[in-house]
Each structure stands twice: as C-alpha cells, then as structure tokens.
Short mmCIF file of C-alpha atoms and ligand atoms in Angstrom, two decimals:
data_model
loop_
_atom_site.label_atom_id
_atom_site.label_comp_id
_atom_site.label_asym_id
_atom_site.label_seq_id
_atom_site.Cartn_x
_atom_site.Cartn_y
_atom_site.Cartn_z
CA MET A 593 -173.98 77.85 -69.42
CA ILE A 594 -172.95 77.93 -65.78
CA VAL A 595 -170.42 79.62 -64.31
CA ILE A 596 -168.80 78.02 -61.21
CA LEU A 597 -166.86 80.72 -59.21
CA LYS A 598 -162.99 80.87 -57.12
CA PRO A 599 -164.04 80.70 -53.76
CA ASN A 600 -163.58 83.70 -51.79
CA SER A 601 -163.49 85.63 -55.30
CA GLU A 602 -163.27 89.43 -54.23
CA GLN A 603 -166.94 91.18 -55.14
CA GLU A 604 -165.61 94.22 -57.18
CA ARG A 605 -163.84 91.04 -59.56
CA ILE A 606 -167.38 89.88 -59.40
CA ASP A 607 -169.56 92.33 -59.88
CA ARG A 608 -167.48 93.03 -63.00
CA LEU A 609 -167.71 89.62 -64.42
CA MET A 610 -171.02 90.42 -64.31
CA GLN A 611 -171.44 93.52 -65.78
CA HIS A 612 -170.08 91.88 -69.12
CA PHE A 613 -172.40 89.88 -69.17
CA LYS A 614 -175.37 91.90 -69.02
CA ASP A 615 -173.42 94.30 -71.30
CA MET A 616 -174.18 91.22 -73.82
CA GLY A 617 -177.52 91.33 -73.19
CA LEU A 618 -177.62 88.05 -70.46
CA ALA A 619 -180.11 87.68 -66.98
CA ILE A 620 -177.87 86.05 -64.26
CA HIS A 621 -179.28 83.79 -61.85
CA TYR A 622 -177.20 84.53 -59.21
CA SER A 623 -176.41 82.41 -56.35
CA GLN A 624 -174.16 82.16 -53.67
CA GLY A 625 -173.67 79.04 -51.15
CA GLU A 626 -171.03 78.81 -48.04
CA ASN A 627 -167.89 78.25 -50.46
CA THR A 628 -168.86 78.83 -54.11
CA THR A 629 -170.70 81.42 -56.00
CA ILE A 630 -172.76 79.80 -59.26
CA PHE A 631 -174.22 82.30 -62.25
CA GLY A 632 -176.45 80.79 -64.25
CA LEU A 633 -176.82 82.50 -67.86
CA VAL A 634 -179.93 83.31 -69.39
CA GLY A 635 -180.88 83.95 -73.34
CA ASP A 636 -178.93 83.56 -76.29
CA THR A 637 -175.48 82.19 -75.45
CA THR A 638 -174.72 81.18 -78.46
CA LYS A 639 -172.16 84.09 -79.56
CA LEU A 640 -170.35 83.21 -75.62
CA ASP A 641 -166.64 81.32 -75.74
CA GLU A 642 -165.99 79.08 -72.98
CA GLY A 643 -162.56 80.06 -73.71
CA ASP A 644 -163.12 84.17 -72.70
CA ILE A 645 -164.74 83.31 -69.96
CA MET A 646 -161.81 81.17 -68.69
CA ALA A 647 -159.69 84.32 -69.40
CA TYR A 648 -161.56 85.50 -65.73
CA ASP A 649 -159.36 85.19 -63.55
CA VAL A 650 -162.10 84.66 -60.87
CA VAL A 651 -163.68 81.75 -62.81
CA GLU A 652 -163.04 78.25 -61.80
CA ARG A 653 -164.96 76.38 -64.59
CA VAL A 654 -167.98 77.29 -67.34
CA GLN A 655 -170.25 74.24 -68.68
CA ARG A 656 -173.25 75.18 -71.34
CA VAL A 657 -176.07 73.24 -70.82
CA SER A 658 -177.40 73.42 -74.33
CA GLU A 659 -176.27 72.86 -77.68
CA PRO A 660 -174.04 76.22 -79.75
CA PHE A 661 -176.11 75.29 -82.53
CA LYS A 662 -179.35 77.27 -82.73
CA ALA A 663 -180.67 77.34 -86.26
CA VAL A 664 -180.05 73.65 -87.08
CA ASN A 665 -181.36 72.49 -83.93
CA ARG A 666 -184.58 70.47 -82.90
CA LYS A 667 -185.24 72.02 -80.10
CA PHE A 668 -186.27 75.91 -82.37
CA HIS A 669 -187.44 73.82 -84.91
CA PRO A 670 -188.99 70.69 -84.18
CA GLU A 671 -190.38 69.33 -87.90
CA ASP A 672 -188.42 67.42 -89.98
CA THR A 673 -186.79 69.58 -92.50
CA VAL A 674 -187.57 68.04 -96.03
CA ILE A 675 -185.59 69.19 -98.80
CA GLU A 676 -187.08 69.81 -102.63
CA VAL A 677 -184.32 68.99 -104.99
CA ALA A 678 -185.68 69.22 -108.63
CA GLY A 679 -188.66 67.89 -107.81
CA ARG A 680 -187.88 64.65 -105.64
CA LYS A 681 -187.70 65.51 -101.38
CA ILE A 682 -184.87 64.72 -99.16
CA GLY A 683 -186.31 64.00 -95.23
CA ALA A 684 -189.53 63.40 -93.56
CA GLY A 685 -189.63 60.01 -94.70
CA TYR A 686 -188.73 60.31 -98.40
CA PHE A 687 -186.24 58.28 -99.14
CA ASN A 688 -183.32 58.61 -102.06
CA VAL A 689 -180.08 56.62 -102.98
CA MET A 690 -177.56 58.77 -104.77
CA ALA A 691 -175.40 56.91 -107.27
CA GLY A 692 -172.23 56.39 -110.00
CA PRO A 693 -168.81 56.31 -109.57
CA CYS A 694 -165.89 58.44 -107.11
CA SER A 695 -164.03 59.90 -110.38
CA VAL A 696 -166.08 60.88 -113.90
CA GLU A 697 -163.41 59.42 -116.27
CA SER A 698 -165.33 59.76 -119.62
CA GLU A 699 -168.66 61.16 -121.49
CA ALA A 700 -169.12 56.76 -121.66
CA GLN A 701 -168.04 56.11 -118.66
CA ILE A 702 -170.13 58.77 -116.39
CA VAL A 703 -173.20 58.37 -119.56
CA GLU A 704 -173.25 54.52 -119.18
CA VAL A 705 -173.92 54.83 -115.28
CA ALA A 706 -176.21 56.97 -114.92
CA GLU A 707 -178.55 54.82 -117.49
CA ALA A 708 -177.52 51.65 -115.26
CA VAL A 709 -178.68 53.46 -111.71
CA LYS A 710 -181.56 55.73 -113.64
CA LYS A 711 -183.16 52.61 -115.15
CA ALA A 712 -182.24 50.01 -111.18
CA GLY A 713 -184.27 52.95 -109.20
CA ALA A 714 -181.39 55.99 -108.03
CA SER A 715 -182.44 59.33 -107.52
CA PHE A 716 -179.32 61.29 -108.18
CA LEU A 717 -176.69 60.51 -109.84
CA ARG A 718 -172.65 61.14 -108.16
CA GLY A 719 -169.90 61.87 -109.40
CA GLY A 720 -166.01 63.31 -108.22
CA ALA A 721 -165.34 66.15 -111.02
CA PHE A 722 -162.66 67.70 -108.40
CA LYS A 723 -161.42 64.99 -105.82
CA PRO A 724 -159.38 65.83 -102.58
CA ARG A 725 -157.10 62.96 -102.67
CA THR A 726 -154.44 62.21 -99.66
CA SER A 727 -151.50 61.91 -102.21
CA PRO A 728 -151.08 64.64 -104.67
CA TYR A 729 -150.09 62.06 -107.60
CA SER A 730 -153.30 60.57 -107.01
CA PHE A 731 -155.59 60.87 -109.83
CA GLN A 732 -157.36 64.22 -109.12
CA GLY A 733 -160.46 64.68 -111.43
CA LEU A 734 -161.42 66.04 -114.54
CA GLU A 735 -162.02 68.97 -112.95
CA ALA A 736 -164.23 72.04 -114.67
CA GLU A 737 -163.87 69.06 -118.26
CA GLY A 738 -165.64 66.31 -115.10
CA LEU A 739 -168.68 68.86 -114.30
CA LYS A 740 -169.32 69.35 -118.17
CA LEU A 741 -169.43 65.67 -117.86
CA LEU A 742 -172.09 65.18 -115.32
CA LEU A 743 -174.02 67.93 -117.16
CA GLU A 744 -174.13 65.87 -120.38
CA ALA A 745 -174.62 63.11 -118.22
CA LYS A 746 -177.82 64.57 -116.71
CA ARG A 747 -178.81 65.74 -120.09
CA GLN A 748 -178.62 62.64 -121.62
CA THR A 749 -180.74 61.32 -119.25
CA GLY A 750 -183.02 63.81 -116.70
CA LEU A 751 -181.09 62.39 -113.54
CA PRO A 752 -180.28 65.59 -111.41
CA ILE A 753 -176.28 65.40 -110.17
CA VAL A 754 -174.78 65.80 -107.19
CA THR A 755 -170.48 66.37 -107.18
CA GLU A 756 -167.98 67.93 -104.92
CA ILE A 757 -166.49 71.66 -104.80
CA MET A 758 -162.75 72.00 -102.70
CA SER A 759 -162.89 75.34 -103.35
CA GLU A 760 -164.64 78.39 -103.74
CA LYS A 761 -163.38 79.79 -106.50
CA HIS A 762 -164.97 77.47 -108.32
CA LEU A 763 -168.45 78.13 -107.41
CA ASP A 764 -169.30 79.70 -110.59
CA LEU A 765 -168.83 76.32 -112.51
CA PHE A 766 -171.92 74.87 -109.76
CA ALA A 767 -174.59 76.87 -111.10
CA ASP A 768 -176.06 74.18 -112.94
CA VAL A 769 -175.14 71.24 -110.59
CA ASP A 770 -178.39 69.77 -108.14
CA ILE A 771 -176.75 69.03 -105.13
CA ILE A 772 -172.98 70.74 -104.20
CA GLN A 773 -171.42 68.79 -101.83
CA LEU A 774 -168.39 69.63 -99.08
CA GLY A 775 -166.66 66.95 -98.67
CA ALA A 776 -165.81 65.54 -94.81
CA ARG A 777 -162.03 66.69 -95.79
CA ASN A 778 -163.51 70.27 -95.63
CA MET A 779 -166.53 69.83 -93.56
CA GLN A 780 -164.67 72.28 -91.17
CA ASN A 781 -162.66 74.68 -94.51
CA PHE A 782 -164.66 77.53 -92.76
CA MET A 783 -164.03 80.42 -96.27
CA LEU A 784 -166.07 77.40 -98.27
CA LEU A 785 -168.77 76.76 -95.92
CA LYS A 786 -169.68 81.16 -95.64
CA GLU A 787 -169.09 80.77 -99.41
CA LEU A 788 -172.33 77.81 -99.46
CA GLY A 789 -174.17 79.61 -96.81
CA ALA A 790 -174.72 82.60 -99.25
CA SER A 791 -174.75 80.58 -102.31
CA GLY A 792 -178.04 79.21 -101.70
CA LYS A 793 -177.54 76.19 -103.22
CA PRO A 794 -178.38 72.65 -102.15
CA ILE A 795 -175.64 71.15 -99.77
CA LEU A 796 -174.26 67.52 -98.72
CA LEU A 797 -172.34 68.36 -95.53
CA LYS A 798 -170.45 64.81 -95.35
CA ARG A 799 -168.61 64.49 -91.79
CA GLY A 800 -165.33 64.72 -91.16
CA LEU A 801 -163.75 61.45 -90.59
CA SER A 802 -162.84 62.56 -87.11
CA ALA A 803 -165.37 65.30 -86.24
CA THR A 804 -167.97 65.35 -82.98
CA MET A 805 -171.93 65.73 -83.30
CA GLU A 806 -171.74 69.07 -82.62
CA GLU A 807 -168.44 69.67 -84.97
CA PHE A 808 -170.75 68.38 -87.63
CA LEU A 809 -173.68 70.31 -86.45
CA MET A 810 -171.53 73.37 -86.36
CA ALA A 811 -170.12 72.84 -89.77
CA ALA A 812 -174.26 72.50 -90.41
CA GLU A 813 -175.24 75.92 -89.25
CA TYR A 814 -172.03 77.90 -90.21
CA ILE A 815 -174.30 76.99 -93.88
CA PHE A 816 -177.47 78.23 -92.07
CA ALA A 817 -175.85 81.43 -90.43
CA GLY A 818 -175.36 82.52 -94.31
CA GLY A 819 -178.59 81.86 -95.38
CA ASN A 820 -178.65 78.60 -96.63
CA THR A 821 -181.18 76.34 -95.04
CA ASN A 822 -180.65 73.73 -97.86
CA VAL A 823 -178.44 71.50 -96.38
CA ILE A 824 -178.31 67.29 -95.95
CA LEU A 825 -176.23 65.40 -93.84
CA CYS A 826 -173.38 62.68 -94.15
CA GLU A 827 -172.38 60.44 -91.96
CA ARG A 828 -169.68 58.39 -94.00
CA GLY A 829 -167.42 57.11 -91.77
CA ILE A 830 -165.34 57.59 -88.63
CA ARG A 831 -161.40 57.24 -87.59
CA THR A 832 -161.13 54.24 -85.22
CA PHE A 833 -158.18 52.14 -84.39
CA GLU A 834 -159.84 49.80 -86.78
CA LYS A 835 -157.43 49.08 -89.72
CA MET A 836 -159.90 45.90 -91.15
CA ILE A 837 -162.48 48.81 -93.46
CA ARG A 838 -161.44 52.02 -94.22
CA ASN A 839 -163.96 53.50 -91.83
CA ASN A 840 -166.18 53.34 -88.76
CA LEU A 841 -170.02 54.01 -89.82
CA ASP A 842 -171.22 55.62 -86.73
CA ILE A 843 -174.58 54.49 -86.92
CA SER A 844 -175.11 56.44 -84.03
CA ALA A 845 -175.25 58.97 -85.78
CA VAL A 846 -178.35 58.81 -86.92
CA PRO A 847 -180.40 58.41 -84.22
CA LEU A 848 -178.62 61.29 -82.92
CA ALA A 849 -178.72 64.32 -84.88
CA LYS A 850 -181.70 63.17 -85.46
CA THR A 851 -182.53 63.64 -81.80
CA LEU A 852 -180.78 67.06 -82.71
CA SER A 853 -181.93 68.64 -85.69
CA HIS A 854 -184.35 69.07 -87.54
CA LEU A 855 -181.92 68.28 -91.21
CA PRO A 856 -181.90 64.94 -93.15
CA ILE A 857 -178.95 62.83 -93.17
CA ILE A 858 -177.88 59.92 -95.41
CA ILE A 859 -175.54 56.98 -95.00
CA ASP A 860 -172.59 56.82 -97.52
CA PRO A 861 -172.00 53.36 -97.05
CA SER A 862 -168.93 52.94 -99.82
CA HIS A 863 -166.61 55.48 -97.68
CA ALA A 864 -167.23 53.91 -94.11
CA ALA A 865 -166.20 50.21 -94.82
CA GLY A 866 -164.58 50.40 -98.09
CA ARG A 867 -165.60 47.64 -99.34
CA ARG A 868 -168.39 46.65 -101.68
CA ASP A 869 -169.01 43.58 -99.67
CA MET A 870 -170.65 45.45 -96.86
CA VAL A 871 -172.33 48.07 -98.49
CA GLN A 872 -175.21 45.98 -98.74
CA PRO A 873 -175.42 45.49 -94.83
CA LEU A 874 -174.36 49.06 -94.39
CA SER A 875 -176.84 50.02 -96.13
CA ARG A 876 -180.03 48.08 -94.31
CA ALA A 877 -178.36 48.97 -91.27
CA ALA A 878 -178.39 52.66 -92.79
CA ILE A 879 -182.45 52.55 -94.01
CA ALA A 880 -183.62 50.84 -89.96
CA ALA A 881 -181.67 53.59 -88.36
CA GLY A 882 -183.88 56.18 -89.78
CA ALA A 883 -182.01 57.37 -92.18
CA ASP A 884 -183.23 59.98 -95.34
CA GLY A 885 -181.45 58.20 -98.40
CA LEU A 886 -177.52 56.67 -99.94
CA ILE A 887 -174.83 57.42 -101.48
CA ILE A 888 -173.97 54.45 -103.27
CA GLU A 889 -169.99 53.66 -105.51
CA ALA A 890 -171.18 52.75 -108.37
CA HIS A 891 -169.24 51.85 -111.33
CA ASN A 892 -169.41 50.42 -115.27
CA ASP A 893 -165.87 48.80 -114.53
CA PRO A 894 -164.45 48.82 -111.23
CA LYS A 895 -161.05 46.96 -111.87
CA HIS A 896 -160.35 49.53 -114.08
CA ALA A 897 -161.73 52.25 -111.88
CA LEU A 898 -159.02 55.79 -111.48
CA CYS A 899 -159.95 55.94 -107.85
CA ASP A 900 -161.95 53.90 -105.19
CA GLY A 901 -163.17 50.76 -107.16
CA ALA A 902 -162.23 48.80 -104.37
CA GLN A 903 -165.38 49.87 -102.47
CA SER A 904 -167.52 50.32 -106.07
CA LEU A 905 -169.94 48.26 -106.94
CA ASP A 906 -170.43 47.08 -110.78
CA LEU A 907 -173.31 47.40 -112.26
CA PRO A 908 -175.10 44.43 -112.05
CA GLN A 909 -173.92 43.96 -108.06
CA PHE A 910 -175.87 47.80 -108.04
CA ASP A 911 -178.83 46.39 -109.29
CA THR A 912 -179.17 43.98 -106.71
CA VAL A 913 -178.42 46.23 -104.56
CA MET A 914 -180.43 48.49 -105.00
CA ALA A 915 -183.25 45.77 -105.70
CA ASP A 916 -183.07 45.36 -101.80
CA ILE A 917 -183.00 48.73 -100.41
CA LYS A 918 -186.16 49.42 -102.50
CA ARG A 919 -187.99 46.66 -100.46
CA ARG A 920 -186.68 47.16 -96.81
CA ALA A 921 -187.21 51.10 -97.20
CA ALA A 922 -190.80 50.42 -98.65
CA PHE A 923 -190.61 47.55 -95.07
CA GLU A 924 -189.89 50.87 -93.10
CA GLY A 925 -192.54 53.00 -94.70
CA ARG A 926 -190.00 55.54 -96.71
CA GLU A 927 -191.48 56.73 -99.67
CA MET A 928 -188.97 56.14 -102.57
CA MET A 929 -188.65 58.23 -104.56
CA PRO A 930 -188.44 59.24 -107.87
CA LEU A 931 -192.22 58.45 -107.41
MN1 LIG B 1008 -164.96 57.66 -103.37
#
C-alpha cells in the first residue's frame, strides 16, 4: 500500500502516522521528494482500511497495490483448488453440471426432474426450497418441506443436492445438503457468510448482481476466514443497462477469477439471460472460457413452473443441451463428473 502525504506536512504529524503503521507491525519505505513524501507500506496490509488512513490530515491519497483478499488469492496458493463433494471433484479440469428446477414444487416433480437430469449426465440436483423473491407476494418456496423433498429425490436417485440458504437460523436443516448455495442477493450478508465459514460445508457462492470481482472474492474470503475452504464461485450475470435479457453474463469473470484466485468457478446461464434459448450458447461460452461447471434450470413442465419458467429448459431440451455440453467439454479437455 502506498500513502502519499500532503506537501509541507509538519514532521511531528508525519512521525505520528509512521508510529501508527509501526504499531501495526508494518515496515515503511520512506521516500522524500522535493515536494511530496511517500510511504510504501510493507507487510500484511489486508487489515488496513484506506478510510482510516485518510482520517490522518497529513494524508493526501492512499493507493492499494495488492489485493485485499489473501486466503483465496492465487499469489499465495498457485495451484487450482479441487473441491470434493459426494465423490465428485470440482475444479482443475473436473467439470460438473448441476441441474434441476428453480423451486421444489412436489415430490413427483422433483423426483421426475432428478431422474431425467441424472440420466442426461448431470452430477448434482439443484432445487430451491427457500426462495429469495423480489416480491413478498411471489411464491416463497416450500421451505423445510421442500428440503425434505430434495432429500427424498437424493435418496431415490443418488444425486447429491445443492440448494440455497437464506438465514443462518436454518443451518441445522441443511445438515444433509451436499452443497449449500449462498444466493446473489445474500452475497454480502456478512453474518450468514461468517456462519457458513464456521459450518465447514461446501458452499456455492453466487456473485451479487452488482458486485465487483473484488467484492465477490472478499465474500469468499469471509468464508475462508471462518475456516471453511470449500468454496465454489458462481457467475450468474450482472446488472447493466441492457433490458432485453434479465442480466448480462460476465464471461470475463471466468478468466479474471482464475487469474486472481485458485477457487473453482461455474456459470449459471439460466439466471444470466433469463431466457431458455440462451442457455445453450452461454453454456458453450462458459466451457470455452474455462469454467469448471454449469448450473442450469430444468423443469418437467416449464409453462406451469411456480418460478423462472421462461428460463427453464424442459427435460428433452435439457437432454439436447447436455449432449452438446459433453461434446464441448471433452473437446476442451475437461473431465465430466461423475466418471
Ligand atoms: Mn431461479
């Protein structure tokens, strides 16, 4: 971190600031020019807050030169992280497709979808039980009952499950869930991030719809800080000026996340576009960009789906898209899970 001081600052005040940094265990490279004095801070600056430094009136400007995230930073962990869940590997070339309906609606529905996506080659069943909806009047999910139905579908098909948590109060209910999803709207719910950090469970962390890459990786850093290193990133589209699609898939998030971090990253093409006709082309783009997997909405009867019907593939369409994904993943040298 570089701290630039105001010209002609009193030495006594400069000394006080230097003492502050020394007390924090940092070394200082002191450089005095004709008009400007600059400090280069050496050491662990992750705990420093730019705003706190600006509070010293001798400071003109503060500039970070290294990222504020450490545990998830590739600089300190050069190899790709591989996360193992229910016998499946995720990351470093191991490719997974998670598929299922937006919401769990009934036992018949979730079991039918689970059987179909398993047959097509998906390695996880997704399905929402607790739904964060924009309107309080929209279907809120079957909640605890929905979780039971997901576990029943898991029992019948053997597919591990991924489902979203909305409150740390529900953690006990998620004991048998294989991957807990933290949704886009809760990406900066810091209390929930801390609890998921303490839980040790595999976490699918979705990027907030207006979150920068730094904010996204800092959310992952929260989970690591709690002692949990089982984090899978998920890019699901960000908000832009374009209104024809629900969100804009930020495909550059894949190579960017891979440069900055060692964590696996998957793509959600369903929520990214909000349209089923875009699921296949965006899945192709995800594979080509280096993503470690996909999470796709599929439903046995999208026209009557209680949530996100317009972006859900029906089961024959999922079959077709899945066949294309397998071909392209093989072409790109990925290893499809399950083997
Ligand atoms: Mn959905």
